[in-house]
């Protein structure tokens, strides 16, 4: 690192330390819902967004932007998140790169103690708020059960306590497993504009931004204890490798970059040649082998004559046989009933989308197709079906 760059790093860390002090000084007023304090916090966010871009710290720009645009009811939790991120930046070592913020360590869980109504927990507050030990330490110091802490955290940020039993398949499908597990969140419900997500850390700005990018919806956080989050993740995503170890001879025809099985072709079904070319190009750029069909009837013929078919990506509106009819035919066939199906639709009809999932679609994606989100959905569907088939293979009586 050059001398000028090192000097910039040192100066900017000091400047961010002052910003942490300014944001911390706003806490009490933000907790009271003071609108002037909300405006001050947004101005600081705007300043940080500009300085991050100017001085070569894009990560700070990314994390300050949610504070700048926050509604009054979201300002407190986003400020808490920004404080913890900037604290990490000012105290972390790392490689000194001015484009990176070190993984947050210091101060991330400080708001747990404030939510519990206690001044300090002897260092436990600096643990990761997604770590159950931090929650247990704070609850013990405050003298109540960890479940009560979840209620108080929700109240502190003006959120609701999560009902993890209310999760829907449609919401779960929006976040690929590859991102869901490291983010440690549980999608519960969705509509065309928002996705309701259970989290133990509602201040995690990077998680909020990532969820919005993945789903195209505004995340709406609800609060759950980290142990409850981990229990649901364990229930939803059993490790496929454990099933393989029990039945090393089991096989399937599911595609996916993480699968060690022979992948099948992806069958792209659309009556528009341009749309088929777009989807084919996206998939082939990520290493998949693709075959095409111009409608549902041609797709069924391809399934019967060619093999293996690892995944079907079908447009909804097609002549002769549309995507829904194709889905019915595939689910009624002995050979094709286990082939995963993703339906591509330009519709914005929630009832129709629910019907697609109820009729057996593994996922759906809306047009225009976003390449990164589309590939993430393909890989997530492949892993999910792979896990389901592996569990089926190791169940007594299926050997």
Tab-separated table of C-alpha atoms in Angstrom:
chain	number	residue	atom	x	y	z
A	1	UNK	CA	0.000	0.000	0.000
A	2	UNK	CA	1.451	3.416	-1.012
A	3	UNK	CA	2.074	6.149	1.531
A	4	UNK	CA	-0.708	8.349	0.100
A	5	UNK	CA	-3.166	5.484	0.215
A	6	UNK	CA	-2.200	4.615	3.788
A	7	UNK	CA	-2.659	8.236	4.795
A	8	UNK	CA	-6.092	8.325	3.163
A	9	UNK	CA	-7.026	5.158	5.026
A	10	UNK	CA	-5.925	6.614	8.366
A	11	UNK	CA	-7.675	9.938	7.794
A	12	UNK	CA	-10.909	8.377	6.666
A	13	UNK	CA	-11.009	5.981	9.609
A	14	UNK	CA	-10.688	8.968	11.933
A	15	UNK	CA	-13.466	10.792	10.071
A	16	UNK	CA	-15.737	7.775	10.375
A	17	UNK	CA	-15.014	7.664	14.105
A	18	UNK	CA	-16.423	11.181	14.381
A	19	UNK	CA	-19.471	10.115	12.391
A	20	UNK	CA	-20.027	7.239	14.829
A	21	UNK	CA	-20.039	9.757	17.680
A	22	UNK	CA	-22.565	11.954	15.861
A	23	UNK	CA	-24.882	9.043	15.152
A	24	UNK	CA	-24.549	7.707	18.701
A	25	UNK	CA	-25.514	11.120	20.082
A	26	UNK	CA	-28.807	10.871	18.163
A	27	UNK	CA	-29.874	7.561	19.710
A	28	UNK	CA	-31.963	8.818	22.611
A	29	UNK	CA	-33.901	11.217	20.405
A	30	UNK	CA	-34.408	8.567	17.737
A	31	UNK	CA	-35.743	6.154	20.362
A	32	UNK	CA	-38.281	8.822	21.301
A	33	UNK	CA	-39.354	9.169	17.663
A	34	UNK	CA	-38.024	12.724	17.304
A	35	UNK	CA	-38.554	13.765	13.663
A	36	UNK	CA	-35.782	16.365	13.742
A	37	UNK	CA	-33.357	13.659	14.844
A	38	UNK	CA	-34.539	11.480	11.950
A	39	UNK	CA	-33.776	14.335	9.560
A	40	UNK	CA	-30.309	14.781	11.082
A	41	UNK	CA	-29.595	11.074	10.672
A	42	UNK	CA	-30.687	11.170	7.044
A	43	UNK	CA	-28.390	14.151	6.409
A	44	UNK	CA	-25.472	12.208	7.868
A	45	UNK	CA	-26.372	9.285	5.630
A	46	UNK	CA	-26.409	11.606	2.615
A	47	UNK	CA	-23.001	13.014	3.577
A	48	UNK	CA	-21.527	9.550	4.022
A	49	UNK	CA	-22.923	8.391	0.709
A	50	UNK	CA	-21.198	11.288	-1.021
A	51	UNK	CA	-17.874	10.986	0.812
A	52	UNK	CA	-17.705	7.229	0.284
A	53	UNK	CA	-18.054	7.673	-3.457
A	54	UNK	CA	-15.631	10.616	-3.546
A	55	UNK	CA	-12.819	8.998	-1.563
A	56	UNK	CA	-13.052	5.498	-2.977
A	57	UNK	CA	-15.027	3.721	-0.262
A	58	UNK	CA	-17.984	2.253	-2.200
A	59	UNK	CA	-18.960	0.005	0.678
A	60	UNK	CA	-19.672	3.029	2.865
A	61	UNK	CA	-21.773	4.553	0.097
A	62	UNK	CA	-23.772	1.321	-0.118
A	63	UNK	CA	-24.387	1.131	3.636
A	64	UNK	CA	-25.126	4.835	4.140
A	65	UNK	CA	-27.730	4.994	1.378
A	66	UNK	CA	-30.427	3.067	3.358
A	67	UNK	CA	-30.089	5.615	6.176
A	68	UNK	CA	-30.401	8.536	3.776
A	69	UNK	CA	-33.658	7.216	2.280
A	70	UNK	CA	-35.120	5.673	5.472
A	71	UNK	CA	-38.669	6.385	6.562
A	72	UNK	CA	-38.955	7.748	10.104
A	73	UNK	CA	-39.955	4.337	11.487
A	74	UNK	CA	-36.836	2.722	9.956
A	75	UNK	CA	-34.260	5.329	10.903
A	76	UNK	CA	-33.373	3.952	14.364
A	77	UNK	CA	-32.604	0.391	13.302
A	78	UNK	CA	-30.694	1.541	10.213
A	79	UNK	CA	-28.676	4.001	12.278
A	80	UNK	CA	-27.830	1.190	14.714
A	81	UNK	CA	-26.674	-0.867	11.740
A	82	UNK	CA	-24.588	1.970	10.341
A	83	UNK	CA	-22.997	2.623	13.752
A	84	UNK	CA	-21.883	-1.008	14.019
A	85	UNK	CA	-20.547	-1.062	10.448
A	86	UNK	CA	-18.605	2.170	10.880
A	87	UNK	CA	-17.307	1.056	14.285
A	88	UNK	CA	-15.924	-2.042	12.630
A	89	UNK	CA	-14.378	0.078	9.889
A	90	UNK	CA	-12.660	2.439	12.307
A	91	UNK	CA	-11.287	-0.280	14.604
A	92	UNK	CA	-10.644	-3.160	12.197
A	93	UNK	CA	-7.301	-4.040	10.776
A	94	UNK	CA	-7.744	-6.174	7.698
A	95	UNK	CA	-5.456	-5.470	4.761
A	96	UNK	CA	-6.017	-1.745	4.935
A	97	UNK	CA	-7.776	-1.627	1.596
A	98	UNK	CA	-9.762	1.626	1.290
A	99	UNK	CA	-12.472	-0.209	-0.640
A	100	UNK	CA	-13.354	-2.675	2.094
A	101	UNK	CA	-14.982	-2.656	5.504
A	102	UNK	CA	-13.713	-5.372	7.800
A	103	UNK	CA	-16.331	-7.927	8.886
A	104	UNK	CA	-18.237	-6.260	11.757
A	105	UNK	CA	-17.070	-7.317	15.196
A	106	UNK	CA	-17.089	-4.402	17.614
A	107	UNK	CA	-20.387	-3.011	18.796
A	108	UNK	CA	-22.705	-5.068	16.574
A	109	UNK	CA	-24.812	-6.243	19.482
A	110	UNK	CA	-24.758	-3.068	21.568
A	111	UNK	CA	-28.397	-2.388	20.723
A	112	UNK	CA	-29.409	-5.684	22.374
A	113	UNK	CA	-28.649	-4.200	25.785
A	114	UNK	CA	-30.468	-0.979	24.933
A	115	UNK	CA	-33.513	-2.914	23.776
A	116	UNK	CA	-33.463	-4.867	27.055
A	117	UNK	CA	-33.307	-1.629	29.040
A	118	UNK	CA	-29.920	-2.298	30.659
A	119	UNK	CA	-26.756	-0.167	30.352
A	120	UNK	CA	-24.130	-2.856	29.728
A	121	UNK	CA	-23.509	-6.587	29.722
A	122	UNK	CA	-19.792	-6.650	30.382
A	123	UNK	CA	-18.654	-7.169	26.805
A	124	UNK	CA	-21.334	-9.664	25.810
A	125	UNK	CA	-23.025	-6.869	23.903
A	126	UNK	CA	-20.114	-6.896	21.441
A	127	UNK	CA	-20.879	-10.451	20.355
A	128	UNK	CA	-22.583	-11.102	17.068
A	129	UNK	CA	-26.326	-10.438	17.565
A	130	UNK	CA	-26.990	-13.541	15.470
A	131	UNK	CA	-25.185	-15.546	18.159
A	132	UNK	CA	-27.561	-17.001	20.758
A	133	UNK	CA	-24.903	-16.508	23.435
A	134	UNK	CA	-25.255	-12.738	23.142
A	135	UNK	CA	-29.024	-12.973	23.514
A	136	UNK	CA	-28.723	-15.309	26.485
A	137	UNK	CA	-26.173	-13.076	28.212
A	138	UNK	CA	-28.330	-9.967	27.763
A	139	UNK	CA	-31.527	-11.746	28.853
A	140	UNK	CA	-29.796	-13.168	31.924
A	141	UNK	CA	-28.446	-9.757	32.928
A	142	UNK	CA	-31.890	-8.194	32.456
A	143	UNK	CA	-33.581	-11.024	34.347
A	144	UNK	CA	-36.009	-12.386	31.784
A	145	UNK	CA	-36.307	-15.204	29.245
A	146	UNK	CA	-34.637	-14.964	25.805
A	147	UNK	CA	-38.096	-15.067	24.192
A	148	UNK	CA	-38.937	-11.881	26.068
A	149	UNK	CA	-35.815	-10.294	24.599
A	150	UNK	CA	-37.162	-10.994	21.102
A	151	UNK	CA	-40.329	-9.126	22.027
A	152	UNK	CA	-38.345	-6.196	23.418
A	153	UNK	CA	-36.051	-6.028	20.391
A	154	UNK	CA	-39.098	-5.940	18.137
A	155	UNK	CA	-40.659	-3.183	20.240
A	156	UNK	CA	-37.384	-1.205	20.309
A	157	UNK	CA	-37.304	-1.022	16.517
A	158	UNK	CA	-41.064	-0.782	15.974
A	159	UNK	CA	-41.228	-4.263	14.435
A	160	UNK	CA	-43.233	-7.435	15.078
A	161	UNK	CA	-42.188	-10.735	16.623
A	162	UNK	CA	-41.881	-13.437	13.957
A	163	UNK	CA	-44.299	-16.330	13.685
A	164	UNK	CA	-41.951	-18.849	12.063
A	165	UNK	CA	-44.750	-21.363	11.551
A	166	UNK	CA	-46.442	-18.979	9.124
A	167	UNK	CA	-43.772	-19.249	6.415
A	168	UNK	CA	-44.983	-19.843	2.866
A	169	UNK	CA	-43.406	-21.785	0.031
A	170	UNK	CA	-43.711	-18.784	-2.272
A	171	UNK	CA	-41.592	-16.622	0.053
A	172	UNK	CA	-38.992	-19.340	0.632
A	173	UNK	CA	-38.531	-19.804	-3.098
A	174	UNK	CA	-37.565	-16.162	-3.594
A	175	UNK	CA	-34.248	-16.494	-1.735
A	176	UNK	CA	-31.768	-19.095	-3.038
A	177	UNK	CA	-30.549	-21.555	-0.427
A	178	UNK	CA	-26.973	-20.532	-1.210
A	179	UNK	CA	-27.787	-17.067	0.181
A	180	UNK	CA	-30.444	-17.950	2.744
A	181	UNK	CA	-28.147	-20.012	4.952
A	182	UNK	CA	-25.253	-17.514	5.286
A	183	UNK	CA	-27.682	-14.601	5.698
A	184	UNK	CA	-29.432	-16.538	8.500
A	185	UNK	CA	-32.927	-15.312	7.690
A	186	UNK	CA	-36.263	-17.031	7.092
A	187	UNK	CA	-38.578	-15.624	4.397
A	188	UNK	CA	-42.143	-15.858	5.696
A	189	UNK	CA	-44.482	-14.105	3.268
A	190	UNK	CA	-44.370	-12.050	0.110
A	191	UNK	CA	-46.435	-9.828	-2.111
A	192	UNK	CA	-45.518	-8.000	-5.321
A	193	UNK	CA	-43.742	-5.220	-3.415
A	194	UNK	CA	-42.460	-6.645	-0.122
A	195	UNK	CA	-41.028	-9.768	1.436
A	196	UNK	CA	-41.442	-10.448	5.157
A	197	UNK	CA	-38.256	-11.920	6.622
A	198	UNK	CA	-37.483	-13.221	10.110
A	199	UNK	CA	-34.086	-12.203	11.441
A	200	UNK	CA	-32.199	-12.018	14.707
A	201	UNK	CA	-30.412	-8.870	13.503
A	202	UNK	CA	-32.799	-6.297	11.999
A	203	UNK	CA	-29.922	-3.777	11.890
A	204	UNK	CA	-27.968	-5.738	9.248
A	205	UNK	CA	-27.847	-3.241	6.387
A	206	UNK	CA	-25.894	-5.518	4.057
A	207	UNK	CA	-28.460	-8.294	4.553
A	208	UNK	CA	-31.317	-5.900	3.829
A	209	UNK	CA	-29.652	-4.735	0.616
A	210	UNK	CA	-28.883	-8.285	-0.493
A	211	UNK	CA	-32.467	-9.437	0.077
A	212	UNK	CA	-33.786	-6.540	-1.983
A	213	UNK	CA	-31.356	-7.374	-4.780
A	214	UNK	CA	-32.243	-11.075	-4.771
A	215	UNK	CA	-36.011	-10.729	-4.595
A	216	UNK	CA	-36.781	-7.385	-6.215
A	217	UNK	CA	-38.919	-6.590	-3.154
A	218	UNK	CA	-38.514	-4.376	-0.108
A	219	UNK	CA	-37.600	-6.498	2.943
A	220	UNK	CA	-39.888	-6.164	5.941
A	221	UNK	CA	-38.066	-7.491	8.991
A	222	UNK	CA	-39.686	-9.318	11.894
A	223	UNK	CA	-37.712	-10.510	14.908
A	224	UNK	CA	-36.854	-14.042	16.028
A	225	UNK	CA	-34.354	-15.512	18.480
A	226	UNK	CA	-31.210	-16.801	16.685
A	227	UNK	CA	-31.779	-20.326	18.020
A	228	UNK	CA	-35.229	-20.335	16.403
A	229	UNK	CA	-33.759	-19.110	13.096
A	230	UNK	CA	-31.129	-21.870	13.133
A	231	UNK	CA	-33.694	-24.533	14.007
A	232	UNK	CA	-35.853	-23.656	10.997
A	233	UNK	CA	-32.846	-23.510	8.676
A	234	UNK	CA	-31.822	-26.949	9.884
A	235	UNK	CA	-35.335	-28.234	9.285
A	236	UNK	CA	-35.601	-26.757	5.797
A	237	UNK	CA	-32.160	-27.552	4.492
A	238	UNK	CA	-30.833	-30.884	5.620
A	239	UNK	CA	-27.377	-31.477	4.281
A	240	UNK	CA	-27.537	-33.378	1.026
A	241	UNK	CA	-24.056	-34.789	1.606
A	242	UNK	CA	-25.289	-36.735	4.649
A	243	UNK	CA	-27.900	-38.489	2.529
A	244	UNK	CA	-25.329	-39.317	-0.120
A	245	UNK	CA	-23.016	-40.788	2.474
A	246	UNK	CA	-25.790	-43.158	3.564
A	247	UNK	CA	-26.644	-44.191	0.001
A	248	UNK	CA	-23.573	-43.716	-2.200
A	249	UNK	CA	-25.248	-45.578	-5.053
A	250	UNK	CA	-28.315	-43.350	-5.283
A	251	UNK	CA	-28.733	-41.291	-8.441
A	252	UNK	CA	-30.964	-38.680	-10.024
A	253	UNK	CA	-31.051	-36.420	-13.040
A	254	UNK	CA	-31.036	-33.060	-11.291
A	255	UNK	CA	-28.869	-30.246	-12.636
A	256	UNK	CA	-26.851	-27.919	-10.489
A	257	UNK	CA	-23.302	-26.687	-10.093
A	258	UNK	CA	-23.049	-28.243	-6.627
A	259	UNK	CA	-24.292	-31.688	-7.661
A	260	UNK	CA	-21.839	-34.518	-8.203
A	261	UNK	CA	-24.339	-36.362	-10.363
A	262	UNK	CA	-24.427	-36.363	-14.158
A	263	UNK	CA	-26.495	-33.263	-15.008
A	264	UNK	CA	-29.301	-33.364	-17.514
A	265	UNK	CA	-30.084	-30.803	-20.169
A	266	UNK	CA	-32.192	-27.776	-19.341
A	267	UNK	CA	-35.253	-27.677	-21.580
A	268	UNK	CA	-36.254	-24.102	-22.452
A	269	UNK	CA	-39.856	-23.827	-23.701
A	270	UNK	CA	-41.106	-20.608	-25.310
A	271	UNK	CA	-42.936	-19.768	-28.538
A	272	UNK	CA	-40.820	-16.619	-28.977
A	273	UNK	CA	-37.390	-17.426	-30.546
A	274	UNK	CA	-35.875	-14.269	-29.089
A	275	UNK	CA	-36.908	-15.213	-25.553
A	276	UNK	CA	-35.524	-18.737	-25.997
A	277	UNK	CA	-32.236	-17.288	-27.234
A	278	UNK	CA	-31.992	-14.945	-24.233
A	279	UNK	CA	-32.579	-17.711	-21.676
A	280	UNK	CA	-30.316	-20.122	-23.561
A	281	UNK	CA	-27.495	-17.574	-23.635
A	282	UNK	CA	-27.765	-16.886	-19.912
A	283	UNK	CA	-27.686	-20.591	-19.044
A	284	UNK	CA	-24.890	-21.521	-21.437
A	285	UNK	CA	-22.739	-18.715	-20.066
A	286	UNK	CA	-22.997	-20.505	-16.701
A	287	UNK	CA	-22.040	-23.912	-18.096
A	288	UNK	CA	-25.447	-25.497	-18.656
A	289	UNK	CA	-26.429	-27.547	-21.705
A	290	UNK	CA	-29.696	-26.353	-23.229
A	291	UNK	CA	-32.271	-27.742	-25.628
A	292	UNK	CA	-35.292	-25.834	-26.897
A	293	UNK	CA	-38.973	-26.389	-27.620
A	294	UNK	CA	-41.416	-23.918	-29.153
A	295	UNK	CA	-44.469	-24.946	-27.100
A	296	UNK	CA	-45.777	-27.410	-24.521
A	297	UNK	CA	-46.438	-30.235	-26.966
A	298	UNK	CA	-42.922	-30.047	-28.390
A	299	UNK	CA	-41.587	-29.996	-24.837
A	300	UNK	CA	-43.433	-33.212	-23.937
A	301	UNK	CA	-42.027	-34.873	-27.049
A	302	UNK	CA	-38.522	-33.784	-26.026
A	303	UNK	CA	-39.015	-35.235	-22.563
A	304	UNK	CA	-40.169	-38.561	-24.046
A	305	UNK	CA	-37.430	-38.843	-26.676
A	306	UNK	CA	-34.409	-37.215	-25.052
A	307	UNK	CA	-32.744	-37.708	-21.743
A	308	UNK	CA	-31.895	-36.877	-19.186
A	309	UNK	CA	-33.889	-33.665	-18.751
A	310	UNK	CA	-32.663	-32.063	-15.554
A	311	UNK	CA	-34.885	-28.983	-15.498
A	312	UNK	CA	-37.700	-27.402	-17.522
A	313	UNK	CA	-37.920	-23.616	-17.892
A	314	UNK	CA	-41.294	-22.885	-19.511
A	315	UNK	CA	-43.041	-19.698	-20.580
A	316	UNK	CA	-46.586	-19.416	-19.286
A	317	UNK	CA	-48.383	-18.074	-22.368
A	318	UNK	CA	-47.868	-20.299	-25.445
A	319	UNK	CA	-50.087	-21.644	-28.251
A	320	UNK	CA	-51.262	-25.281	-28.475
A	321	UNK	CA	-50.182	-26.063	-24.890
A	322	UNK	CA	-49.322	-23.311	-22.396
A	323	UNK	CA	-47.006	-23.502	-19.419
A	324	UNK	CA	-49.697	-24.472	-16.922
A	325	UNK	CA	-50.982	-27.274	-19.145
A	326	UNK	CA	-47.416	-28.478	-19.659
A	327	UNK	CA	-46.959	-28.504	-15.890
A	328	UNK	CA	-50.075	-30.681	-15.482
A	329	UNK	CA	-48.828	-33.136	-18.095
A	330	UNK	CA	-45.380	-33.362	-16.556
A	331	UNK	CA	-46.736	-33.938	-13.067
A	332	UNK	CA	-49.035	-36.705	-14.348
A	333	UNK	CA	-46.239	-38.588	-16.099
A	334	UNK	CA	-44.360	-41.440	-14.454
A	335	UNK	CA	-41.121	-40.468	-16.194
A	336	UNK	CA	-41.460	-36.706	-15.773
A	337	UNK	CA	-43.175	-36.180	-12.406
A	338	UNK	CA	-39.888	-35.471	-10.605
A	339	UNK	CA	-38.407	-33.094	-13.189
A	340	UNK	CA	-38.182	-29.629	-11.607
A	341	UNK	CA	-40.102	-26.896	-13.449
A	342	UNK	CA	-39.606	-23.121	-13.372
A	343	UNK	CA	-42.367	-21.091	-15.035
A	344	UNK	CA	-41.507	-17.747	-16.623
A	345	UNK	CA	-44.367	-15.270	-16.677
A	346	UNK	CA	-45.010	-11.675	-17.595
A	347	UNK	CA	-48.186	-11.677	-15.491
A	348	UNK	CA	-48.529	-9.807	-12.194
A	349	UNK	CA	-51.435	-11.910	-10.950
A	350	UNK	CA	-50.798	-13.146	-7.390
A	351	UNK	CA	-53.603	-15.719	-7.633
A	352	UNK	CA	-52.085	-17.169	-10.806
A	353	UNK	CA	-48.632	-17.312	-9.237
A	354	UNK	CA	-50.031	-19.110	-6.203
A	355	UNK	CA	-51.785	-21.556	-8.536
A	356	UNK	CA	-48.513	-22.323	-10.306
A	357	UNK	CA	-46.904	-23.348	-7.016
A	358	UNK	CA	-49.978	-25.303	-5.925
A	359	UNK	CA	-50.049	-27.190	-9.238
A	360	UNK	CA	-46.467	-28.337	-8.789
A	361	UNK	CA	-44.143	-25.655	-10.187
A	362	UNK	CA	-40.870	-25.558	-8.272
A	363	UNK	CA	-40.496	-21.832	-8.826
A	364	UNK	CA	-41.587	-18.962	-11.051
A	365	UNK	CA	-39.783	-15.891	-12.303
A	366	UNK	CA	-41.218	-12.725	-13.787
A	367	UNK	CA	-40.295	-11.085	-17.052
A	368	UNK	CA	-38.136	-9.269	-17.928
A	369	UNK	CA	-35.649	-11.910	-16.824
A	370	UNK	CA	-32.831	-10.633	-14.618
A	371	UNK	CA	-29.837	-12.869	-15.520
A	372	UNK	CA	-28.260	-13.006	-12.064
A	373	UNK	CA	-31.529	-13.672	-10.250
A	374	UNK	CA	-32.586	-16.218	-12.877
A	375	UNK	CA	-29.381	-18.279	-12.520
A	376	UNK	CA	-29.664	-18.096	-8.718
A	377	UNK	CA	-33.225	-19.468	-8.951
A	378	UNK	CA	-32.098	-22.292	-11.280
A	379	UNK	CA	-29.310	-23.324	-8.909
A	380	UNK	CA	-31.524	-23.035	-5.829
A	381	UNK	CA	-34.244	-25.181	-7.443
A	382	UNK	CA	-31.674	-27.782	-8.435
A	383	UNK	CA	-30.267	-28.047	-4.917
A	384	UNK	CA	-33.703	-28.184	-3.331
A	385	UNK	CA	-34.941	-30.965	-5.617
A	386	UNK	CA	-31.624	-32.780	-5.266
A	387	UNK	CA	-32.064	-32.799	-1.491
A	388	UNK	CA	-35.658	-33.992	-1.776
A	389	UNK	CA	-34.729	-36.866	-4.069
A	390	UNK	CA	-31.801	-37.856	-1.895
A	391	UNK	CA	-34.019	-38.035	1.196
A	392	UNK	CA	-36.517	-40.083	-0.799
A	393	UNK	CA	-33.739	-42.448	-1.918
A	394	UNK	CA	-32.548	-43.148	1.612
A	395	UNK	CA	-36.032	-43.688	3.067
A	396	UNK	CA	-36.589	-47.373	3.970
A	397	UNK	CA	-38.560	-49.075	1.222
A	398	UNK	CA	-37.194	-46.816	-1.552
A	399	UNK	CA	-33.875	-48.559	-1.894
